[in-house]
Short mmCIF file of C-alpha atoms and ligand atoms in Angstrom, two decimals:
data_model
loop_
_atom_site.label_atom_id
_atom_site.label_comp_id
_atom_site.label_asym_id
_atom_site.label_seq_id
_atom_site.Cartn_x
_atom_site.Cartn_y
_atom_site.Cartn_z
CA MET M 259 -69.39 -0.58 -80.49
CA GLY M 260 -72.76 -1.70 -79.21
CA GLU M 261 -73.73 -4.59 -76.97
CA ALA M 262 -76.06 -7.43 -77.92
CA ILE M 263 -78.35 -8.73 -75.16
CA VAL M 264 -80.57 -11.78 -75.63
CA ILE M 265 -83.83 -11.99 -73.63
CA THR M 266 -84.60 -15.64 -72.96
CA SER M 267 -86.55 -17.88 -70.57
CA GLY M 268 -86.95 -21.48 -71.62
CA LYS M 269 -90.63 -21.53 -70.76
CA GLY M 270 -93.09 -19.82 -73.07
CA GLY M 271 -95.33 -16.91 -72.21
CA VAL M 272 -93.39 -15.59 -69.21
CA GLY M 273 -92.73 -12.17 -70.72
CA LYS M 274 -89.70 -12.27 -73.07
CA THR M 275 -91.35 -10.20 -75.77
CA THR M 276 -92.85 -7.77 -73.26
CA THR M 277 -89.43 -7.38 -71.62
CA SER M 278 -87.68 -6.87 -74.97
CA ALA M 279 -90.15 -4.19 -76.05
CA ASN M 280 -90.01 -2.36 -72.74
CA LEU M 281 -86.26 -2.48 -72.23
CA GLY M 282 -85.81 -1.27 -75.81
CA THR M 283 -88.23 1.57 -75.15
CA ALA M 284 -86.71 2.45 -71.77
CA LEU M 285 -83.18 2.50 -73.22
CA ALA M 286 -84.42 4.69 -76.08
CA LEU M 287 -85.97 7.04 -73.51
CA MET M 288 -82.45 7.39 -72.11
CA GLU M 289 -81.17 8.51 -75.48
CA LYS M 290 -79.56 5.20 -76.41
CA LYS M 291 -79.60 3.94 -79.98
CA VAL M 292 -81.41 0.61 -79.86
CA CYS M 293 -82.26 -2.13 -82.34
CA LEU M 294 -84.76 -4.86 -81.39
CA ILE M 295 -84.53 -8.21 -83.16
CA ASP M 296 -87.46 -10.64 -83.14
CA THR M 297 -86.15 -14.19 -83.66
CA ASP M 298 -89.43 -15.99 -83.00
CA ILE M 299 -89.97 -17.10 -86.61
CA GLY M 300 -93.59 -17.99 -87.36
CA LEU M 301 -94.86 -16.52 -84.08
CA ARG M 302 -93.69 -12.94 -84.38
CA ASN M 303 -95.11 -10.66 -81.70
CA LEU M 304 -92.62 -7.92 -81.03
CA ASP M 305 -93.91 -5.81 -83.93
CA VAL M 306 -97.43 -5.99 -82.49
CA VAL M 307 -96.35 -5.03 -78.98
CA MET M 308 -94.39 -2.12 -80.48
CA GLY M 309 -97.32 -1.15 -82.71
CA LEU M 310 -95.25 -1.47 -85.87
CA GLU M 311 -96.96 -4.37 -87.59
CA ASN M 312 -98.37 -2.25 -90.44
CA ARG M 313 -94.89 -1.02 -91.43
CA ILE M 314 -93.31 -4.41 -92.12
CA ILE M 315 -92.09 -4.94 -95.67
CA TYR M 316 -89.03 -7.16 -95.26
CA ASP M 317 -88.07 -9.41 -92.38
CA ILE M 318 -85.02 -11.15 -90.91
CA ILE M 319 -85.26 -14.13 -93.27
CA ASP M 320 -85.34 -11.78 -96.26
CA VAL M 321 -82.06 -10.36 -94.99
CA ILE M 322 -80.53 -13.80 -94.46
CA ILE M 323 -81.37 -15.17 -97.88
CA GLY M 324 -80.38 -11.90 -99.52
CA ARG M 325 -83.76 -10.66 -100.72
CA CYS M 326 -82.95 -7.25 -99.23
CA ALA M 327 -80.22 -5.35 -97.45
CA LEU M 328 -80.24 -5.25 -93.65
CA LYS M 329 -80.96 -1.49 -93.67
CA GLN M 330 -84.07 -2.02 -95.80
CA ALA M 331 -85.57 -4.46 -93.30
CA LEU M 332 -85.10 -2.23 -90.25
CA ILE M 333 -88.30 -0.47 -89.16
CA LYS M 334 -88.04 2.86 -87.42
CA ASP M 335 -90.17 3.30 -84.32
CA LYS M 336 -93.13 5.68 -84.29
CA ARG M 337 -91.91 7.56 -81.25
CA PHE M 338 -88.12 7.59 -81.47
CA ASP M 339 -85.71 8.18 -84.30
CA HIS M 340 -83.09 6.03 -82.62
CA LEU M 341 -85.18 2.89 -81.97
CA TYR M 342 -85.48 0.23 -84.67
CA LEU M 343 -87.01 -3.21 -85.09
CA LEU M 344 -85.85 -6.09 -87.26
CA PRO M 345 -89.03 -8.18 -87.45
CA ALA M 346 -89.27 -11.97 -87.54
CA ALA M 347 -90.66 -13.74 -90.60
CA GLN M 348 -94.20 -14.92 -90.31
CA THR M 349 -94.40 -17.39 -93.19
CA SER M 350 -90.91 -18.38 -94.34
CA ASP M 351 -89.11 -21.58 -93.56
CA LYS M 352 -87.71 -21.55 -90.02
CA SER M 353 -84.57 -23.41 -91.05
CA ASP M 354 -83.38 -20.45 -93.13
CA LEU M 355 -82.35 -18.74 -89.90
CA THR M 356 -78.96 -20.07 -88.81
CA THR M 357 -76.47 -19.23 -86.09
CA GLU M 358 -74.04 -17.93 -88.74
CA GLY M 359 -76.76 -15.75 -90.24
CA MET M 360 -77.59 -14.33 -86.82
CA GLU M 361 -73.96 -13.66 -85.96
CA LYS M 362 -73.53 -11.81 -89.23
CA ILE M 363 -76.57 -9.60 -88.69
CA VAL M 364 -75.61 -8.74 -85.12
CA ALA M 365 -72.04 -7.96 -86.16
CA GLU M 366 -73.37 -5.62 -88.83
CA LEU M 367 -75.68 -3.83 -86.37
CA LYS M 368 -73.18 -3.43 -83.53
CA PRO M 369 -71.23 -0.47 -84.91
CA GLU M 370 -74.50 1.41 -85.58
CA PHE M 371 -76.31 0.88 -82.25
CA ASP M 372 -75.64 1.13 -78.52
CA TYR M 373 -77.84 -1.83 -77.69
CA ILE M 374 -79.19 -4.73 -79.70
CA ILE M 375 -81.99 -6.50 -77.85
CA ILE M 376 -82.73 -10.01 -79.14
CA ASP M 377 -86.16 -11.50 -78.34
CA CYS M 378 -85.70 -15.28 -78.11
CA PRO M 379 -88.39 -17.88 -78.84
CA ALA M 380 -89.45 -20.31 -76.08
CA GLY M 381 -87.70 -23.67 -75.87
CA ILE M 382 -84.12 -24.88 -76.15
CA GLU M 383 -84.13 -25.90 -79.82
CA GLN M 384 -82.57 -24.26 -82.86
CA GLY M 385 -84.52 -21.03 -82.33
CA TYR M 386 -82.90 -20.57 -78.95
CA LYS M 387 -79.46 -21.37 -80.37
CA ASN M 388 -79.90 -18.79 -83.13
CA ALA M 389 -81.02 -16.08 -80.72
CA VAL M 390 -78.04 -16.69 -78.42
CA ALA M 391 -75.49 -16.99 -81.23
CA GLY M 392 -74.80 -13.29 -81.67
CA ALA M 393 -75.27 -12.18 -78.06
CA ASP M 394 -72.66 -10.78 -75.66
CA LYS M 395 -74.96 -10.88 -72.65
CA ALA M 396 -78.13 -12.67 -71.64
CA ILE M 397 -81.13 -11.81 -69.49
CA VAL M 398 -83.25 -14.68 -68.21
CA VAL M 399 -86.91 -13.93 -67.50
CA THR M 400 -88.93 -16.05 -65.10
CA THR M 401 -92.24 -15.77 -63.28
CA PRO M 402 -92.51 -16.76 -59.60
CA GLU M 403 -93.82 -20.24 -60.43
CA LYS M 404 -91.99 -23.52 -60.10
CA PRO M 405 -92.19 -24.67 -63.75
CA SER M 406 -90.94 -21.30 -64.94
CA VAL M 407 -88.05 -21.28 -62.47
CA ARG M 408 -87.17 -24.86 -63.42
CA ASP M 409 -86.92 -23.91 -67.10
CA ALA M 410 -84.95 -20.77 -66.25
CA ASP M 411 -82.47 -23.00 -64.41
CA ARG M 412 -82.20 -25.24 -67.47
CA ILE M 413 -81.57 -22.25 -69.72
CA ILE M 414 -78.96 -20.81 -67.35
CA GLY M 415 -77.15 -24.15 -67.48
CA LEU M 416 -77.10 -23.94 -71.28
CA LEU M 417 -76.08 -20.27 -71.29
CA GLU M 418 -73.15 -21.10 -69.02
CA GLN M 419 -71.76 -23.25 -71.83
CA GLU M 420 -71.85 -20.32 -74.25
CA ASP M 421 -69.13 -17.77 -74.70
CA ILE M 422 -71.09 -14.97 -73.00
CA GLU M 423 -71.14 -13.19 -69.65
CA PRO M 424 -72.99 -14.87 -66.75
CA PRO M 425 -76.72 -14.23 -67.35
CA LYS M 426 -78.79 -11.84 -65.21
CA LEU M 427 -82.29 -12.45 -63.90
CA ILE M 428 -85.62 -10.64 -64.18
CA VAL M 429 -88.53 -11.95 -62.12
CA ASN M 430 -91.73 -10.92 -63.90
CA ARG M 431 -95.42 -10.82 -62.90
CA ILE M 432 -95.03 -10.70 -59.14
CA ARG M 433 -98.32 -10.51 -57.30
CA ASN M 434 -97.70 -9.35 -53.78
CA HIS M 435 -100.75 -10.80 -52.10
CA MET M 436 -99.97 -14.24 -53.53
CA VAL M 437 -96.38 -14.09 -52.34
CA GLU M 438 -97.50 -13.11 -48.86
CA ASP M 439 -99.99 -15.95 -48.74
CA GLY M 440 -97.22 -18.37 -49.70
CA ASP M 441 -98.89 -19.25 -52.99
CA MET M 442 -95.99 -17.91 -55.05
CA LEU M 443 -92.28 -18.34 -54.74
CA GLU M 444 -90.44 -15.47 -53.13
CA VAL M 445 -87.86 -13.52 -55.08
CA ASP M 446 -85.17 -14.35 -52.51
CA GLU M 447 -85.91 -18.02 -52.90
CA ILE M 448 -85.74 -17.86 -56.70
CA VAL M 449 -82.46 -15.96 -56.70
CA GLN M 450 -81.00 -18.46 -54.26
CA VAL M 451 -81.88 -21.47 -56.38
CA LEU M 452 -80.79 -19.92 -59.67
CA SER M 453 -77.68 -18.34 -58.09
CA ILE M 454 -77.30 -15.56 -60.65
CA ASP M 455 -77.51 -11.78 -60.18
CA LEU M 456 -80.95 -10.21 -59.98
CA LEU M 457 -81.37 -7.42 -62.52
CA GLY M 458 -84.89 -6.47 -61.50
CA ILE M 459 -88.42 -7.43 -60.61
CA VAL M 460 -91.62 -6.45 -62.40
CA ALA M 461 -95.03 -6.51 -60.81
CA ASP M 462 -97.97 -8.15 -62.46
CA ASP M 463 -99.68 -5.06 -63.80
CA GLU M 464 -102.75 -4.94 -66.03
CA GLN M 465 -101.32 -1.78 -67.61
CA VAL M 466 -98.78 -4.06 -69.30
CA ILE M 467 -101.53 -5.96 -71.10
CA LYS M 468 -103.45 -2.80 -72.01
CA ALA M 469 -100.29 -1.20 -73.35
CA SER M 470 -99.44 -4.26 -75.45
CA ASN M 471 -102.90 -4.20 -76.95
CA HIS M 472 -102.44 -0.58 -77.97
CA GLY M 473 -99.02 -1.18 -79.45
CA GLU M 474 -97.38 1.19 -77.04
CA PRO M 475 -95.05 -0.45 -74.49
CA VAL M 476 -95.87 0.34 -70.87
CA ALA M 477 -92.41 1.83 -70.30
CA PHE M 478 -93.72 5.04 -71.94
CA GLN M 479 -96.15 5.68 -69.15
CA PRO M 480 -94.77 7.97 -66.46
CA ASN M 481 -95.58 6.13 -63.26
CA THR M 482 -97.23 2.75 -63.38
CA LYS M 483 -95.52 0.07 -61.29
CA ALA M 484 -94.37 -1.85 -64.35
CA SER M 485 -93.06 1.15 -66.27
CA ILE M 486 -90.93 2.27 -63.32
CA ALA M 487 -89.63 -1.26 -62.99
CA TYR M 488 -88.61 -1.46 -66.67
CA ARG M 489 -86.94 1.94 -66.58
CA ASN M 490 -85.04 0.92 -63.44
CA ILE M 491 -83.83 -2.21 -65.18
CA ALA M 492 -82.68 -0.12 -68.14
CA ARG M 493 -80.72 2.11 -65.77
CA ARG M 494 -79.09 -0.94 -64.22
CA ILE M 495 -78.14 -2.13 -67.71
CA LEU M 496 -76.45 1.26 -68.20
CA GLY M 497 -74.45 0.59 -65.05
CA GLU M 498 -76.30 2.74 -62.50
CA SER M 499 -76.95 1.16 -59.15
CA VAL M 500 -80.67 1.50 -58.56
CA PRO M 501 -82.14 -0.16 -55.50
CA LEU M 502 -85.06 -2.56 -55.93
CA MET M 503 -88.35 -0.72 -55.54
CA SER M 504 -88.96 -0.03 -51.90
CA PHE M 505 -92.22 -1.91 -51.49
CA GLU M 506 -90.35 -5.01 -52.55
CA ASP M 507 -87.62 -4.59 -49.96
CA GLN M 508 -90.07 -4.22 -47.13
CA LYS M 509 -91.97 -7.24 -48.29
CA GLY M 510 -88.76 -9.22 -48.42
CA MET M 511 -87.99 -8.35 -44.81
CA PHE M 512 -91.51 -9.06 -43.72
CA SER M 513 -91.69 -12.50 -45.23
CA ARG M 514 -88.28 -13.39 -43.86
CA LEU M 515 -89.53 -12.52 -40.39
CA LYS M 516 -92.67 -14.50 -41.00
CA LYS M 517 -90.58 -17.50 -41.97
CA LEU M 518 -88.54 -17.24 -38.79
CA PHE M 519 -91.65 -17.17 -36.68
CA SER M 520 -93.27 -20.09 -38.41
CA LYS M 521 -90.06 -22.12 -37.88
CA SER M 522 -90.00 -21.51 -34.15
CA LYS M 523 -93.56 -22.69 -33.73
CA MET N 270 -43.04 -82.34 -63.40
CA ILE N 271 -39.73 -81.82 -61.66
CA GLY N 272 -39.48 -83.25 -58.19
CA ASN N 273 -42.60 -84.07 -56.33
CA LYS N 274 -43.85 -80.57 -55.62
CA GLN N 275 -47.60 -80.42 -55.97
CA ILE N 276 -49.08 -77.86 -58.31
CA ILE N 277 -52.42 -77.87 -56.55
CA THR N 278 -52.87 -78.25 -52.81
CA ILE N 279 -56.36 -78.78 -51.45
CA LYS N 280 -57.21 -77.82 -47.91
CA GLY N 281 -60.47 -78.20 -46.11
CA THR N 282 -61.52 -75.16 -44.09
CA ARG N 283 -64.65 -74.05 -42.28
CA GLU N 284 -65.60 -71.96 -45.35
CA GLY N 285 -65.26 -74.95 -47.68
CA LEU N 286 -62.37 -76.07 -49.83
CA SER N 287 -59.34 -73.91 -50.39
CA LEU N 288 -57.41 -74.64 -53.60
CA HIS N 289 -53.86 -73.28 -53.63
CA MET N 290 -52.45 -73.22 -57.14
CA ASP N 291 -48.76 -72.98 -57.80
CA ASP N 292 -47.95 -69.82 -59.75
CA ALA N 293 -44.64 -70.96 -61.34
CA CYS N 294 -45.95 -73.59 -63.77
CA SER N 295 -47.74 -72.95 -67.07
CA PHE N 296 -51.50 -72.59 -67.25
CA GLU N 297 -51.75 -75.82 -69.27
CA GLU N 298 -49.90 -77.78 -66.60
CA LEU N 299 -52.20 -76.29 -64.02
CA LEU N 300 -55.32 -77.38 -65.91
CA LYS N 301 -53.92 -80.85 -66.48
CA GLU N 302 -53.21 -81.40 -62.79
CA LEU N 303 -56.57 -79.93 -61.86
CA GLU N 304 -58.32 -82.42 -64.12
CA GLU N 305 -56.45 -85.32 -62.53
CA LYS N 306 -57.08 -84.10 -59.00
CA LEU N 307 -60.78 -83.69 -59.66
CA ALA N 308 -61.03 -87.16 -61.18
CA ALA N 309 -59.20 -88.73 -58.22
CA ASN N 310 -61.29 -87.11 -55.50
CA ARG N 311 -64.84 -87.91 -56.44
CA ILE N 312 -67.39 -86.51 -54.08
CA ASP N 313 -70.55 -88.49 -53.63
CA SER N 314 -73.40 -86.92 -55.59
CA ALA N 315 -75.58 -87.16 -52.50
CA ASP N 316 -73.33 -84.76 -50.67
CA GLN N 317 -74.28 -81.14 -50.49
CA ILE N 318 -72.56 -78.58 -52.72
CA VAL N 319 -69.22 -77.43 -51.34
CA GLY N 320 -67.86 -73.90 -51.71
CA VAL N 321 -64.41 -73.46 -53.22
CA HIS N 322 -61.92 -70.64 -52.70
CA ILE N 323 -59.23 -70.45 -55.33
CA GLN N 324 -55.85 -68.95 -54.40
CA LEU N 325 -53.83 -68.10 -57.50
CA GLY N 326 -50.78 -66.63 -55.77
CA ASN N 327 -48.84 -64.38 -58.11
CA ARG N 328 -50.54 -65.69 -61.23
CA TYR N 329 -52.58 -63.34 -63.40
CA LEU N 330 -55.45 -64.93 -65.32
CA GLU N 331 -57.20 -63.47 -68.34
CA LYS N 332 -60.96 -63.45 -68.03
CA GLU N 333 -61.33 -66.40 -70.42
CA GLN N 334 -58.71 -68.40 -68.55
CA GLU N 335 -60.47 -67.79 -65.27
CA GLU N 336 -63.78 -68.89 -66.77
CA LEU N 337 -62.17 -72.03 -68.16
CA LEU N 338 -60.70 -72.87 -64.76
CA CYS N 339 -63.95 -72.29 -62.93
CA ARG N 340 -65.97 -74.22 -65.47
CA MET N 341 -63.66 -77.22 -65.11
CA ILE N 342 -64.14 -77.26 -61.34
CA THR N 343 -67.91 -76.80 -61.29
CA SER N 344 -68.66 -79.23 -64.13
CA LYS N 345 -66.78 -82.19 -62.71
CA GLN N 346 -67.88 -82.03 -59.11
CA ARG N 347 -70.58 -80.74 -56.80
CA LEU N 348 -68.55 -77.66 -56.16
CA ARG N 349 -69.33 -73.97 -56.24
CA ILE N 350 -66.76 -71.21 -56.78
CA GLU N 351 -66.94 -68.78 -53.86
CA SER N 352 -63.93 -66.64 -54.67
CA VAL N 353 -60.94 -66.38 -56.96
CA HIS N 354 -58.07 -64.53 -55.38
CA SER N 355 -54.90 -63.35 -57.05
CA GLU N 356 -52.10 -61.27 -55.58
CA VAL N 357 -51.62 -59.40 -58.87
CA ILE N 358 -53.83 -57.17 -61.04
CA THR N 359 -53.23 -55.37 -64.31
CA LYS N 360 -52.18 -51.73 -64.38
CA GLN N 361 -55.51 -50.80 -65.90
CA ALA N 362 -57.43 -52.51 -63.13
CA ALA N 363 -55.22 -50.73 -60.62
CA ILE N 364 -56.03 -47.34 -62.16
CA GLU N 365 -59.74 -48.11 -62.11
CA TRP N 366 -59.40 -49.26 -58.52
CA LYS N 367 -57.72 -46.02 -57.58
CA GLU N 368 -60.42 -43.99 -59.36
CA GLU N 369 -63.09 -45.88 -57.48
CA ALA N 370 -61.45 -44.99 -54.19
CA GLU N 371 -60.79 -41.33 -54.91
CA VAL N 372 -62.83 -38.34 -53.80
CA LYS N 373 -63.62 -36.06 -56.76
CA ALA N 374 -64.17 -32.47 -55.71
CA VAL N 375 -66.35 -30.47 -58.10
CA SER N 376 -67.36 -26.86 -57.63
CA ARG N 377 -70.42 -25.78 -59.61
CA VAL N 378 -74.21 -25.68 -59.59
CA VAL N 379 -75.81 -28.77 -61.13
CA ARG N 380 -78.84 -27.22 -62.81
CA SER N 381 -82.11 -28.61 -64.14
CA GLY N 382 -81.43 -31.06 -66.97
CA GLN N 383 -77.75 -31.45 -66.10
CA VAL N 384 -76.11 -34.70 -64.99
CA LEU N 385 -72.82 -34.88 -63.11
CA GLU N 386 -71.31 -38.38 -63.02
CA VAL N 387 -68.15 -39.40 -61.21
CA LYS N 388 -66.29 -42.60 -60.34
CA GLY N 389 -65.50 -42.92 -56.68
CA ASP N 390 -66.81 -40.42 -54.14
CA LEU N 391 -68.27 -37.06 -55.14
CA LEU N 392 -67.64 -33.94 -53.08
CA LEU N 393 -69.81 -31.23 -54.64
CA LEU N 394 -69.20 -27.64 -53.57
CA GLY N 395 -72.47 -26.19 -54.82
CA ASP N 396 -76.14 -26.98 -55.19
CA VAL N 397 -78.02 -29.70 -57.02
CA ASN N 398 -81.13 -27.89 -58.24
CA PRO N 399 -84.51 -29.53 -58.86
CA GLY N 400 -84.25 -31.48 -62.11
CA GLY N 401 -80.46 -31.82 -61.75
CA CYS N 402 -78.79 -35.17 -61.09
CA VAL N 403 -75.51 -36.31 -59.51
CA THR N 404 -74.23 -39.88 -59.55
CA ALA N 405 -71.18 -41.59 -58.07
CA THR N 406 -70.01 -45.18 -57.78
CA GLY N 407 -69.09 -44.30 -54.19
CA ASN N 408 -70.50 -41.82 -51.67
CA ILE N 409 -71.96 -38.40 -52.44
CA PHE N 410 -71.28 -35.38 -50.22
CA VAL N 411 -72.98 -32.12 -51.17
CA MET N 412 -71.72 -28.93 -49.55
CA GLY N 413 -74.83 -27.05 -50.56
CA ASN N 414 -78.51 -27.67 -51.22
CA LEU N 415 -79.45 -31.08 -52.59
CA LEU N 416 -82.81 -30.48 -54.28
CA GLY N 417 -82.58 -32.78 -57.31
CA ILE N 418 -81.64 -36.44 -57.64
CA ALA N 419 -78.57 -38.11 -56.13
CA HIS N 420 -77.53 -41.68 -56.94
CA ALA N 421 -74.71 -43.11 -54.82
CA GLY N 422 -73.18 -46.59 -55.17
CA LYS N 423 -74.28 -46.55 -58.79
CA ASP N 424 -72.56 -49.86 -59.63
CA GLY N 425 -74.22 -51.63 -56.74
CA ASN N 426 -72.37 -50.58 -53.59
CA THR N 427 -75.10 -50.69 -50.96
CA ASP N 428 -72.76 -49.26 -48.31
CA ALA N 429 -72.62 -45.92 -50.13
CA VAL N 430 -74.20 -42.87 -48.45
CA ILE N 431 -75.55 -39.49 -49.56
CA ALA N 432 -74.94 -36.50 -47.29
CA ALA N 433 -75.76 -32.83 -47.78
CA SER N 434 -75.59 -29.53 -45.89
CA TYR N 435 -79.27 -29.16 -46.72
CA MET N 436 -81.33 -31.83 -48.36
CA ASN N 437 -84.79 -31.73 -49.82
CA PRO N 438 -84.25 -34.03 -52.80
CA THR N 439 -86.78 -35.24 -55.33
CA GLN N 440 -85.16 -38.69 -55.17
CA LEU N 441 -82.35 -40.48 -53.38
CA ARG N 442 -80.95 -43.61 -54.98
CA ILE N 443 -78.38 -45.95 -53.49
CA ALA N 444 -77.33 -48.99 -55.54
CA SER N 445 -80.70 -50.28 -56.79
CA TYR N 446 -82.75 -48.75 -53.97
CA ILE N 447 -84.86 -45.67 -54.67
CA SER N 448 -86.70 -43.39 -52.30
CA ARG N 449 -88.65 -40.35 -53.39
CA ALA N 450 -89.83 -37.19 -51.72
CA PRO N 451 -93.25 -37.31 -50.08
CA ASP N 452 -96.14 -35.92 -52.17
CA HIS N 453 -96.74 -33.07 -49.77
CA GLU N 454 -94.22 -30.25 -49.54
CA THR N 455 -91.63 -30.64 -46.83
CA ASP N 456 -89.03 -28.35 -45.32
CA GLY N 457 -85.93 -30.44 -45.83
CA VAL N 458 -83.21 -31.26 -43.32
CA TYR N 459 -79.77 -29.90 -42.47
CA MET N 460 -76.59 -31.97 -42.16
CA GLU N 461 -78.24 -35.33 -42.63
CA CYS N 462 -77.27 -38.42 -44.50
CA GLY N 463 -79.18 -41.03 -46.51
CA HIS N 464 -78.09 -44.68 -46.35
CA ILE N 465 -79.53 -48.16 -46.67
CA ASP N 466 -80.83 -49.55 -43.41
CA ASP N 467 -80.00 -53.26 -43.26
CA GLU N 468 -83.04 -54.27 -41.24
CA GLN N 469 -85.66 -52.23 -43.07
CA GLN N 470 -83.98 -52.85 -46.43
CA LYS N 471 -84.68 -49.32 -47.61
CA ILE N 472 -83.09 -45.90 -47.72
CA ILE N 473 -83.45 -43.93 -44.50
CA ILE N 474 -82.17 -40.51 -43.53
CA ASP N 475 -80.41 -39.92 -40.25
CA ARG N 476 -78.11 -37.41 -38.59
CA LEU N 477 -74.73 -37.37 -40.26
CA GLN N 478 -72.89 -38.33 -37.06
CA ALA N 479 -75.12 -41.34 -36.53
CA VAL N 480 -74.43 -42.66 -40.02
CA VAL N 481 -70.69 -42.18 -39.69
CA ARG N 482 -70.86 -44.54 -36.72
CA LYS N 483 -72.68 -47.17 -38.81
CA ARG N 484 -70.26 -46.79 -41.73
CA PRO N 485 -66.83 -46.41 -40.12
CA GLY N 486 -65.22 -46.98 -43.51
CA ILE N 487 -66.64 -43.79 -45.05
CA SER N 488 -63.45 -41.86 -44.59
CA SER N 489 -60.90 -44.65 -44.81
CA PHE N 490 -59.17 -45.23 -48.11
CA GLU N 491 -57.46 -48.48 -47.14
CA ARG N 492 -60.62 -50.19 -46.06
CA ARG N 493 -62.13 -49.49 -49.41
CA MET N 494 -59.06 -50.82 -51.19
CA LEU N 495 -59.37 -54.11 -49.31
CA ASN N 496 -63.06 -54.38 -49.99
CA GLY N 497 -62.36 -53.86 -53.66
N1 ATP U 205 -95.61 -7.77 -65.85
C1 ATP U 205 -96.71 -8.19 -66.49
N2 ATP U 205 -97.95 -7.91 -66.02
C2 ATP U 205 -99.04 -8.34 -66.67
N3 ATP U 205 -99.03 -9.05 -67.80
C3 ATP U 205 -97.85 -9.38 -68.33
C4 ATP U 205 -96.62 -8.97 -67.71
N4 ATP U 205 -95.59 -9.45 -68.47
C5 ATP U 205 -96.16 -10.11 -69.51
N5 ATP U 205 -97.50 -10.08 -69.44
C6 ATP U 205 -98.45 -10.70 -70.36
O1 ATP U 205 -98.15 -12.07 -70.50
C7 ATP U 205 -98.37 -12.53 -71.82
C8 ATP U 205 -97.13 -13.20 -72.37
O2 ATP U 205 -96.09 -12.24 -72.45
P1 ATP U 205 -95.01 -12.29 -73.61
O3 ATP U 205 -95.66 -12.43 -74.94
O4 ATP U 205 -94.10 -11.14 -73.39
O5 ATP U 205 -94.28 -13.63 -73.24
P2 ATP U 205 -93.18 -14.41 -74.09
O6 ATP U 205 -92.25 -15.00 -73.09
O7 ATP U 205 -92.59 -13.54 -75.12
O8 ATP U 205 -94.05 -15.54 -74.78
P3 ATP U 205 -93.60 -16.54 -75.94
O9 ATP U 205 -92.81 -17.61 -75.24
O10 ATP U 205 -94.87 -17.05 -76.51
O11 ATP U 205 -92.77 -15.74 -76.91
C9 ATP U 205 -98.78 -11.30 -72.61
O12 ATP U 205 -100.16 -11.30 -72.74
C10 ATP U 205 -98.31 -10.14 -71.77
O13 ATP U 205 -99.10 -9.01 -71.95
MG1 MG U 206 -92.42 -13.86 -77.32
#
């Protein structure tokens, strides 16, 4: 029986879709059977990031209102036989997607897949509720900026009221020089405020943007900073204990020391 | 009336007039005698307004009855009601009273967009994150980081205080006073306590020990019971 994980954030544009695509890819690289679900009705993106846009015939709304069977709407990935995408609808009425509909779809997918990764829309409205409805676990994505962390906190508060495991955190788009200059929040600081477990950190890496534009998630690449980060996160999801990338640890120490010194001034 | 026992005894004190009302007779009898007493003791309209303290003994008055009584006194004479004191309260009032005086311990993180409201004092074992809000009719003690909004003495108690292990709040509110964080970023303070300073008439933050000295009643249940 598979596990359904929702990728959420509250704030828009912090990297939910990028994270969904890359974790799906990284888990597939590790021989897991994965199904991605895009729940961002009207603003679907996941198909583009995965490079599968041209294969879409049916979408999630078609499944919900019974225009097709779930199997018919699933799109097989170009690279893996065990990675699938259930795309969002681009034109249909948003209100056709309901929490019951979502729960039903996820329940139907669970016996077939190891992991079901649900890409959540921004916000805390119905779209968020639908995305969370079928999930067993949640991953909250934030960037090291105050507004993003604030919204992550809000989402964590809402997730704590759901019948799911305590959410885990990914801090995305870290730029080291900005952190060192004090222009960005530190990871330690974010984890302390949000008080949930850190699942991983992803550097701000232009390879991510290039990869998205080519419809080939960065996690495929052997050794860019971001691809290693996503594959590490996937390994942690599988239960391995992988330390945070070493440059991060040193930086953490360094800035802690810096803080101490600036206090004693 | 049986015998010559007075239903209402009036005494002059330094604080004004003290009206002792017998608690054995009916309310109607009480009003009747009050009317007579007020008519008999006219106070010259040139005199200044005199404060009145009403002692009801073991009589319980409904809200409407109390209003009626007070209205009768203030309309007939140049008198002002300072206090109405009864030895008895209803069970419901007693429960509310107890709630007001209790310390509610809560263990959680109050996150952005969440509001935690309690009656009485709040002892929070956890953080109040930016965008989160805690309120109490009494004091607020946060064993954690207070980074959001805290509102103590919500129903108007200006003696209430807000203390935290670490505080860097966006706003502190006590009764109807509000103070907000400065516009520049600050580091926050450890083991300090916000309270209303009587002279400056605003919320100030001081070391916890210093505030405890100014508010000796913080930890005493009985004192709060007597203050109501
Ligand atoms: N680690 C990263 N490094 C560089 N760019 C990134 C990174 N993560 C995401 N981006 C870029 O940020 C933009 C927004 O990412 P994405 O679409 O994944 O966010 P989202 O949270 O799904 O947005 P929405 O709320 O609109 O659904 C994209 O252009 C993406 O390429
Ligand atoms: Mg998205």
